[in-house]
Amino acid sequence: MNAIGVFDSGYGGLTVLKEIVKGLPQYDYVYLGDNARAPYGNRSFETVYQYTLQAVKWFFDQGCPLVVLACNTASAKALRTIQQNDLPSLAPNNRVLGVIRPTTEVMGHYTQTKHIGILATSGTVSSESYVIESEKFFPEVKVHQQACPLWVPIIENGEAQTEGARFFIKKYVDQLKAQSSEIDTVLLACTHYPLIFDQIQNELPAGTKLLSQGSIVAGSLADYLNRHPEMECRLSQSGARQFYTTDDPGDFNRHASLFYGEGVGAGHVDLTRAIH
Ligand code: DGL
């Protein structure tokens, strides 16, 4: 099987995979969540890079010629180094794509006021990736970033619908709003956040456009495959989906449907043993 690999620190990438399979159901997919080491958001550049590289090598070992890092933190902290330093020696004909570039290519189209708010993990915010990439495509747009360090742990622990969650959702959204009253578009720049989409929307001023990445990344992948027939023809097309987690598969299966929209049966992977 030459599947498309989809990676996240945990469950969040399933919100992206869900949209990708909606648009491109014919391909085979292997999903890996590094739940045992999630969240990545507060970890150092070096650690996120090492963990992500281990995952990419694992995908290549499974026969995946194309890997999507469906994780903003990994895209911000590891993607470029993997593309530039590791891929040429590891597997020069394979490709690793992220979620930040496809998002920044289009997000400027949604704002009238030219002020966009970014809600993300601390790691994604401190990397400044959204500010730097957005500047390339929409130099007239001002990007306001807000780190939301507690949201991923709250979501990963199944606490998203509690009073405590509501407090921290309001707290970070209020901090973003305090940065500028001109923000008319807010991007969920973490693949976990679609699970609290409605609660975030409720804290934003009426009429604010709230964007999730799933459909944006799915559209961009379809476009990539159209433009790269040499990659497209390597991908197997039997509609298979496989799921793996570095933590307990039973836990993964119980939580995954919330993110993916249907039940999954995951296998276990130990990435620390798969190091080359
Ligand atoms: N879904 C990941 C992202 O998009 C979560 C990061 C984390 O593990 O903290 O950034």
mmCIF file of C-alpha atoms and ligand atoms in Angstrom:
data_model
loop_
_atom_site.group_PDB
_atom_site.id
_atom_site.type_symbol
_atom_site.label_atom_id
_atom_site.label_comp_id
_atom_site.label_asym_id
_atom_site.label_seq_id
_atom_site.Cartn_x
_atom_site.Cartn_y
_atom_site.Cartn_z
ATOM 1 C CA MET A 1 0.000 0.000 0.000
ATOM 2 C CA ASN A 2 1.406 3.407 -0.978
ATOM 3 C CA ALA A 3 -0.846 5.416 1.271
ATOM 4 C CA ILE A 4 -0.877 9.112 2.108
ATOM 5 C CA GLY A 5 0.456 9.490 5.656
ATOM 6 C CA VAL A 6 -1.278 11.980 7.947
ATOM 7 C CA PHE A 7 0.425 12.939 11.207
ATOM 8 C CA ASP A 8 -0.498 14.852 14.319
ATOM 9 C CA SER A 9 0.703 15.007 17.908
ATOM 10 C CA GLY A 10 -2.596 13.405 18.897
ATOM 11 C CA TYR A 11 -6.196 13.534 17.742
ATOM 12 C CA GLY A 12 -6.273 16.961 16.086
ATOM 13 C CA GLY A 13 -5.075 15.821 12.672
ATOM 14 C CA LEU A 14 -8.193 13.674 12.430
ATOM 15 C CA THR A 15 -10.176 16.881 11.813
ATOM 16 C CA VAL A 16 -7.968 17.431 8.763
ATOM 17 C CA LEU A 17 -8.024 13.793 7.629
ATOM 18 C CA LYS A 18 -11.831 13.863 7.797
ATOM 19 C CA GLU A 19 -11.926 16.712 5.253
ATOM 20 C CA ILE A 20 -9.185 15.184 3.084
ATOM 21 C CA VAL A 21 -11.000 11.851 2.721
ATOM 22 C CA LYS A 22 -14.227 13.722 1.943
ATOM 23 C CA GLY A 23 -12.541 15.368 -1.039
ATOM 24 C CA LEU A 24 -10.182 12.544 -2.041
ATOM 25 C CA PRO A 25 -11.853 9.285 -0.913
ATOM 26 C CA GLN A 26 -10.177 7.062 -3.505
ATOM 27 C CA TYR A 27 -6.702 7.123 -1.947
ATOM 28 C CA ASP A 28 -5.389 5.009 0.927
ATOM 29 C CA TYR A 29 -4.530 6.785 4.189
ATOM 30 C CA VAL A 30 -2.450 5.953 7.234
ATOM 31 C CA TYR A 31 -3.002 8.189 10.262
ATOM 32 C CA LEU A 32 -0.578 8.382 13.172
ATOM 33 C CA GLY A 33 -1.210 10.287 16.391
ATOM 34 C CA ASP A 34 1.735 10.635 18.771
ATOM 35 C CA ASN A 35 -0.675 10.674 21.727
ATOM 36 C CA ALA A 36 1.926 9.300 24.137
ATOM 37 C CA ARG A 37 3.980 12.489 23.739
ATOM 38 C CA ALA A 38 1.169 15.008 23.117
ATOM 39 C CA PRO A 39 0.772 17.884 23.444
ATOM 40 C CA TYR A 40 3.638 19.237 21.358
ATOM 41 C CA GLY A 41 2.554 22.865 21.757
ATOM 42 C CA ASN A 42 4.779 23.774 24.695
ATOM 43 C CA ARG A 43 7.793 21.677 23.665
ATOM 44 C CA SER A 44 11.095 23.016 22.310
ATOM 45 C CA PHE A 45 11.938 23.273 18.604
ATOM 46 C CA GLU A 46 14.487 20.446 18.917
ATOM 47 C CA THR A 47 12.062 18.083 20.645
ATOM 48 C CA VAL A 48 9.216 18.690 18.189
ATOM 49 C CA TYR A 49 11.677 18.244 15.315
ATOM 50 C CA GLN A 50 13.026 14.940 16.698
ATOM 51 C CA TYR A 51 9.544 13.538 17.385
ATOM 52 C CA THR A 52 8.240 14.587 13.981
ATOM 53 C CA LEU A 53 11.281 13.176 12.182
ATOM 54 C CA GLN A 54 10.739 9.834 13.906
ATOM 55 C CA ALA A 55 7.145 9.861 12.685
ATOM 56 C CA VAL A 56 8.128 10.765 9.117
ATOM 57 C CA LYS A 57 10.663 7.910 9.037
ATOM 58 C CA TRP A 58 7.980 5.546 10.315
ATOM 59 C CA PHE A 59 5.587 6.628 7.536
ATOM 60 C CA PHE A 60 8.308 6.076 4.935
ATOM 61 C CA ASP A 61 8.914 2.598 6.373
ATOM 62 C CA GLN A 62 5.180 1.894 5.905
ATOM 63 C CA GLY A 63 5.570 2.749 2.221
ATOM 64 C CA CYS A 64 3.935 6.213 2.302
ATOM 65 C CA PRO A 65 5.542 8.380 -0.409
ATOM 66 C CA LEU A 66 3.650 11.480 0.774
ATOM 67 C CA VAL A 67 3.189 12.647 4.372
ATOM 68 C CA VAL A 68 0.990 15.510 5.534
ATOM 69 C CA LEU A 69 1.905 17.048 8.893
ATOM 70 C CA ALA A 70 -1.666 17.824 9.978
ATOM 71 C CA CYS A 71 -0.292 19.630 13.009
ATOM 72 C CA ASN A 72 0.553 23.319 13.076
ATOM 73 C CA THR A 73 3.147 22.901 15.795
ATOM 74 C CA ALA A 74 5.032 20.242 13.828
ATOM 75 C CA SER A 75 4.603 22.241 10.609
ATOM 76 C CA ALA A 76 5.984 25.347 12.337
ATOM 77 C CA LYS A 77 8.884 23.734 14.157
ATOM 78 C CA ALA A 78 9.969 20.723 12.100
ATOM 79 C CA LEU A 79 8.751 20.844 8.501
ATOM 80 C CA ARG A 80 11.344 23.101 6.952
ATOM 81 C CA THR A 81 14.312 21.273 8.509
ATOM 82 C CA ILE A 82 12.907 17.910 7.454
ATOM 83 C CA GLN A 83 12.283 19.142 3.900
ATOM 84 C CA GLN A 84 15.679 20.792 3.528
ATOM 85 C CA ASN A 85 18.038 18.684 5.650
ATOM 86 C CA ASP A 86 16.578 15.208 6.012
ATOM 87 C CA LEU A 87 14.524 14.433 2.934
ATOM 88 C CA PRO A 88 17.397 14.590 0.406
ATOM 89 C CA SER A 89 19.291 11.779 2.180
ATOM 90 C CA LEU A 90 16.283 9.932 3.604
ATOM 91 C CA ALA A 91 14.021 9.603 0.560
ATOM 92 C CA PRO A 92 14.606 12.275 -2.086
ATOM 93 C CA ASN A 93 11.517 11.327 -4.102
ATOM 94 C CA ASN A 94 9.153 11.371 -1.141
ATOM 95 C CA ARG A 95 7.399 14.523 0.032
ATOM 96 C CA VAL A 96 6.375 16.002 3.366
ATOM 97 C CA LEU A 97 3.780 18.783 3.364
ATOM 98 C CA GLY A 98 2.469 20.960 6.194
ATOM 99 C CA VAL A 99 -0.670 22.940 6.992
ATOM 100 C CA ILE A 100 0.663 26.477 7.436
ATOM 101 C CA ARG A 101 1.615 27.292 3.860
ATOM 102 C CA PRO A 102 -1.727 26.195 2.332
ATOM 103 C CA THR A 103 -3.593 28.178 4.990
ATOM 104 C CA THR A 104 -1.604 31.393 4.637
ATOM 105 C CA GLU A 105 -1.982 31.202 0.853
ATOM 106 C CA VAL A 106 -5.729 31.788 1.153
ATOM 107 C CA MET A 107 -6.568 33.289 4.547
ATOM 108 C CA GLY A 108 -6.057 36.885 3.418
ATOM 109 C CA HIS A 109 -8.996 36.489 1.030
ATOM 110 C CA TYR A 110 -11.450 36.278 3.924
ATOM 111 C CA THR A 111 -10.776 39.617 5.604
ATOM 112 C CA GLN A 112 -12.290 42.973 4.667
ATOM 113 C CA THR A 113 -10.598 44.967 7.424
ATOM 114 C CA LYS A 114 -7.155 43.394 6.722
ATOM 115 C CA HIS A 115 -6.864 42.276 10.342
ATOM 116 C CA ILE A 116 -6.757 38.524 11.017
ATOM 117 C CA GLY A 117 -6.611 36.834 14.411
ATOM 118 C CA ILE A 118 -4.678 33.580 14.848
ATOM 119 C CA LEU A 119 -5.488 31.214 17.713
ATOM 120 C CA ALA A 120 -2.736 28.611 18.112
ATOM 121 C CA THR A 121 -0.442 26.736 20.481
ATOM 122 C CA SER A 122 2.438 28.604 22.148
ATOM 123 C CA GLY A 123 4.875 26.797 19.847
ATOM 124 C CA THR A 124 3.118 27.897 16.677
ATOM 125 C CA VAL A 125 2.822 31.492 17.935
ATOM 126 C CA SER A 126 6.469 31.770 19.022
ATOM 127 C CA SER A 127 7.666 30.368 15.681
ATOM 128 C CA GLU A 128 6.005 33.427 14.028
ATOM 129 C CA SER A 129 5.316 31.126 11.043
ATOM 130 C CA TYR A 130 1.874 32.589 10.352
ATOM 131 C CA VAL A 131 3.153 36.150 10.445
ATOM 132 C CA ILE A 132 6.109 35.360 8.171
ATOM 133 C CA GLU A 133 4.161 33.242 5.656
ATOM 134 C CA SER A 134 1.137 35.560 5.537
ATOM 135 C CA GLU A 135 3.418 38.511 4.770
ATOM 136 C CA LYS A 136 4.540 36.722 1.577
ATOM 137 C CA PHE A 137 1.017 36.367 0.179
ATOM 138 C CA PHE A 138 -0.884 39.250 1.808
ATOM 139 C CA PRO A 139 1.591 41.959 2.869
ATOM 140 C CA GLU A 140 -1.286 44.368 3.526
ATOM 141 C CA VAL A 141 -2.852 42.072 6.153
ATOM 142 C CA LYS A 142 -1.969 42.468 9.832
ATOM 143 C CA VAL A 143 -1.815 39.153 11.716
ATOM 144 C CA HIS A 144 -2.629 39.206 15.451
ATOM 145 C CA GLN A 145 -1.529 36.052 17.263
ATOM 146 C CA GLN A 146 -2.876 34.616 20.497
ATOM 147 C CA ALA A 147 -1.418 31.541 22.202
ATOM 148 C CA CYS A 148 -3.967 29.255 23.850
ATOM 149 C CA PRO A 149 -1.730 26.845 25.798
ATOM 150 C CA LEU A 150 -4.490 25.109 27.768
ATOM 151 C CA TRP A 151 -6.880 24.301 24.941
ATOM 152 C CA VAL A 152 -5.111 21.184 23.588
ATOM 153 C CA PRO A 153 -4.774 19.560 27.044
ATOM 154 C CA ILE A 154 -8.433 20.392 27.763
ATOM 155 C CA ILE A 155 -9.542 18.849 24.446
ATOM 156 C CA GLU A 156 -7.216 15.817 24.659
ATOM 157 C CA ASN A 157 -8.561 15.095 28.144
ATOM 158 C CA GLY A 158 -12.203 15.195 27.040
ATOM 159 C CA GLU A 159 -12.966 18.330 29.081
ATOM 160 C CA ALA A 160 -14.098 20.508 26.165
ATOM 161 C CA GLN A 161 -17.716 20.815 27.301
ATOM 162 C CA THR A 162 -17.034 21.717 30.943
ATOM 163 C CA GLU A 163 -17.280 25.032 32.842
ATOM 164 C CA GLY A 164 -13.478 25.052 33.152
ATOM 165 C CA ALA A 165 -13.139 24.844 29.386
ATOM 166 C CA ARG A 166 -15.590 27.697 28.938
ATOM 167 C CA PHE A 167 -13.491 29.879 31.271
ATOM 168 C CA PHE A 168 -10.267 29.278 29.322
ATOM 169 C CA ILE A 169 -11.949 29.615 25.928
ATOM 170 C CA LYS A 170 -13.279 33.038 26.923
ATOM 171 C CA LYS A 171 -9.939 34.028 28.454
ATOM 172 C CA TYR A 172 -7.865 33.530 25.286
ATOM 173 C CA VAL A 173 -10.511 34.855 22.911
ATOM 174 C CA ASP A 174 -10.772 38.002 25.079
ATOM 175 C CA GLN A 175 -6.982 38.392 24.927
ATOM 176 C CA LEU A 176 -7.121 38.189 21.132
ATOM 177 C CA LYS A 177 -9.966 40.711 20.958
ATOM 178 C CA ALA A 178 -7.971 43.075 23.183
ATOM 179 C CA GLN A 179 -5.195 43.165 20.565
ATOM 180 C CA SER A 180 -7.377 44.921 17.971
ATOM 181 C CA SER A 181 -11.019 45.826 17.488
ATOM 182 C CA GLU A 182 -10.533 45.582 13.734
ATOM 183 C CA ILE A 183 -10.172 41.792 13.560
ATOM 184 C CA ASP A 184 -12.970 40.467 11.324
ATOM 185 C CA THR A 185 -11.522 37.001 10.596
ATOM 186 C CA VAL A 186 -10.139 34.468 13.073
ATOM 187 C CA LEU A 187 -8.232 31.338 12.095
ATOM 188 C CA LEU A 188 -8.112 28.189 14.207
ATOM 189 C CA ALA A 189 -4.409 27.520 13.641
ATOM 190 C CA CYS A 190 -4.392 24.305 15.626
ATOM 191 C CA THR A 191 -6.046 21.192 14.288
ATOM 192 C CA HIS A 192 -7.564 20.395 17.697
ATOM 193 C CA TYR A 193 -9.604 23.571 17.904
ATOM 194 C CA PRO A 194 -12.454 22.655 15.510
ATOM 195 C CA LEU A 195 -13.791 20.615 18.451
ATOM 196 C CA ILE A 196 -14.521 23.847 20.307
ATOM 197 C CA PHE A 197 -15.518 25.806 17.192
ATOM 198 C CA ASP A 198 -18.978 26.781 18.492
ATOM 199 C CA GLN A 199 -17.704 27.862 21.922
ATOM 200 C CA ILE A 200 -15.037 30.051 20.295
ATOM 201 C CA GLN A 201 -17.565 31.535 17.864
ATOM 202 C CA ASN A 202 -19.818 32.413 20.831
ATOM 203 C CA GLU A 203 -17.075 34.534 22.397
ATOM 204 C CA LEU A 204 -16.348 36.483 19.189
ATOM 205 C CA PRO A 205 -18.212 39.608 18.077
ATOM 206 C CA ALA A 206 -21.193 38.834 15.835
ATOM 207 C CA GLY A 207 -20.208 38.665 12.184
ATOM 208 C CA THR A 208 -16.612 37.559 12.819
ATOM 209 C CA LYS A 209 -15.581 34.944 10.273
ATOM 210 C CA LEU A 210 -14.149 31.864 12.019
ATOM 211 C CA LEU A 211 -12.013 29.571 9.845
ATOM 212 C CA SER A 212 -10.987 25.924 10.382
ATOM 213 C CA GLN A 213 -8.136 24.492 8.374
ATOM 214 C CA GLY A 214 -9.510 21.080 7.389
ATOM 215 C CA SER A 215 -11.231 22.036 4.164
ATOM 216 C CA ILE A 216 -8.474 24.513 3.233
ATOM 217 C CA VAL A 217 -5.777 21.832 3.585
ATOM 218 C CA ALA A 218 -7.923 19.261 1.753
ATOM 219 C CA GLY A 219 -8.390 21.622 -1.198
ATOM 220 C CA SER A 220 -4.694 22.396 -1.268
ATOM 221 C CA LEU A 221 -3.766 18.694 -1.282
ATOM 222 C CA ALA A 222 -6.123 18.030 -4.206
ATOM 223 C CA ASP A 223 -4.475 20.895 -6.046
ATOM 224 C CA TYR A 224 -0.980 19.574 -5.185
ATOM 225 C CA LEU A 225 -1.819 16.127 -6.597
ATOM 226 C CA ASN A 226 -3.146 17.716 -9.800
ATOM 227 C CA ARG A 227 0.083 19.642 -10.202
ATOM 228 C CA HIS A 228 2.303 16.663 -9.340
ATOM 229 C CA PRO A 229 1.278 13.651 -11.453
ATOM 230 C CA GLU A 230 4.650 12.009 -10.680
ATOM 231 C CA MET A 231 3.527 11.775 -7.033
ATOM 232 C CA GLU A 232 -0.141 11.116 -7.746
ATOM 233 C CA CYS A 233 0.619 8.046 -9.859
ATOM 234 C CA ARG A 234 2.626 6.517 -6.977
ATOM 235 C CA LEU A 235 -0.321 6.596 -4.577
ATOM 236 C CA SER A 236 -2.430 3.475 -4.127
ATOM 237 C CA GLN A 237 -6.169 3.853 -4.507
ATOM 238 C CA SER A 238 -8.156 1.200 -2.686
ATOM 239 C CA GLY A 239 -9.956 3.522 -0.261
ATOM 240 C CA ALA A 240 -8.238 1.955 2.773
ATOM 241 C CA ARG A 241 -7.817 3.817 6.091
ATOM 242 C CA GLN A 242 -5.463 2.709 8.848
ATOM 243 C CA PHE A 243 -5.032 4.380 12.220
ATOM 244 C CA TYR A 244 -2.138 4.178 14.655
ATOM 245 C CA THR A 245 -1.346 5.763 17.975
ATOM 246 C CA THR A 246 1.766 5.775 20.137
ATOM 247 C CA ASP A 247 -0.464 5.462 23.222
ATOM 248 C CA ASP A 248 -3.251 3.060 24.178
ATOM 249 C CA PRO A 249 -5.353 2.090 21.107
ATOM 250 C CA GLY A 250 -8.453 1.576 23.247
ATOM 251 C CA ASP A 251 -8.310 5.191 24.472
ATOM 252 C CA PHE A 252 -7.585 6.382 20.958
ATOM 253 C CA ASN A 253 -10.595 4.547 19.541
ATOM 254 C CA ARG A 254 -12.871 5.972 22.253
ATOM 255 C CA HIS A 255 -11.855 9.596 21.559
ATOM 256 C CA ALA A 256 -11.163 9.486 17.828
ATOM 257 C CA SER A 257 -14.756 9.490 16.619
ATOM 258 C CA LEU A 258 -15.269 12.939 18.158
ATOM 259 C CA PHE A 259 -12.587 14.310 15.823
ATOM 260 C CA TYR A 260 -13.069 12.029 12.817
ATOM 261 C CA GLY A 261 -16.842 11.724 12.824
ATOM 262 C CA GLU A 262 -16.856 7.912 12.805
ATOM 263 C CA GLY A 263 -15.383 5.051 14.818
ATOM 264 C CA VAL A 264 -11.857 3.786 14.142
ATOM 265 C CA GLY A 265 -9.856 0.692 15.148
ATOM 266 C CA ALA A 266 -6.295 1.823 15.814
ATOM 267 C CA GLY A 267 -3.073 -0.159 16.162
ATOM 268 C CA HIS A 268 -0.146 0.669 18.430
ATOM 269 C CA VAL A 269 3.247 2.030 17.337
ATOM 270 C CA ASP A 270 6.342 2.668 19.444
ATOM 271 C CA LEU A 271 8.195 5.451 17.642
ATOM 272 C CA THR A 272 11.156 5.315 20.017
ATOM 273 C CA ARG A 273 11.938 1.796 18.758
ATOM 274 C CA ALA A 274 11.537 2.779 15.118
ATOM 275 C CA ILE A 275 14.499 5.202 15.140
ATOM 276 C CA HIS A 276 16.999 4.440 12.369
HETATM 277 N N1 DGL B 1 -3.016 19.746 16.587
HETATM 278 C C1 DGL B 1 -1.746 20.314 16.948
HETATM 279 C C2 DGL B 1 -1.577 21.653 16.210
HETATM 280 O O1 DGL B 1 -2.220 21.841 15.227
HETATM 281 C C3 DGL B 1 -1.713 20.325 18.418
HETATM 282 C C4 DGL B 1 -0.442 20.721 18.980
HETATM 283 C C5 DGL B 1 -0.116 20.150 20.307
HETATM 284 O O2 DGL B 1 0.064 18.938 20.414
HETATM 285 O O3 DGL B 1 0.015 20.951 21.238
HETATM 286 O O4 DGL B 1 -0.814 22.518 16.543
#
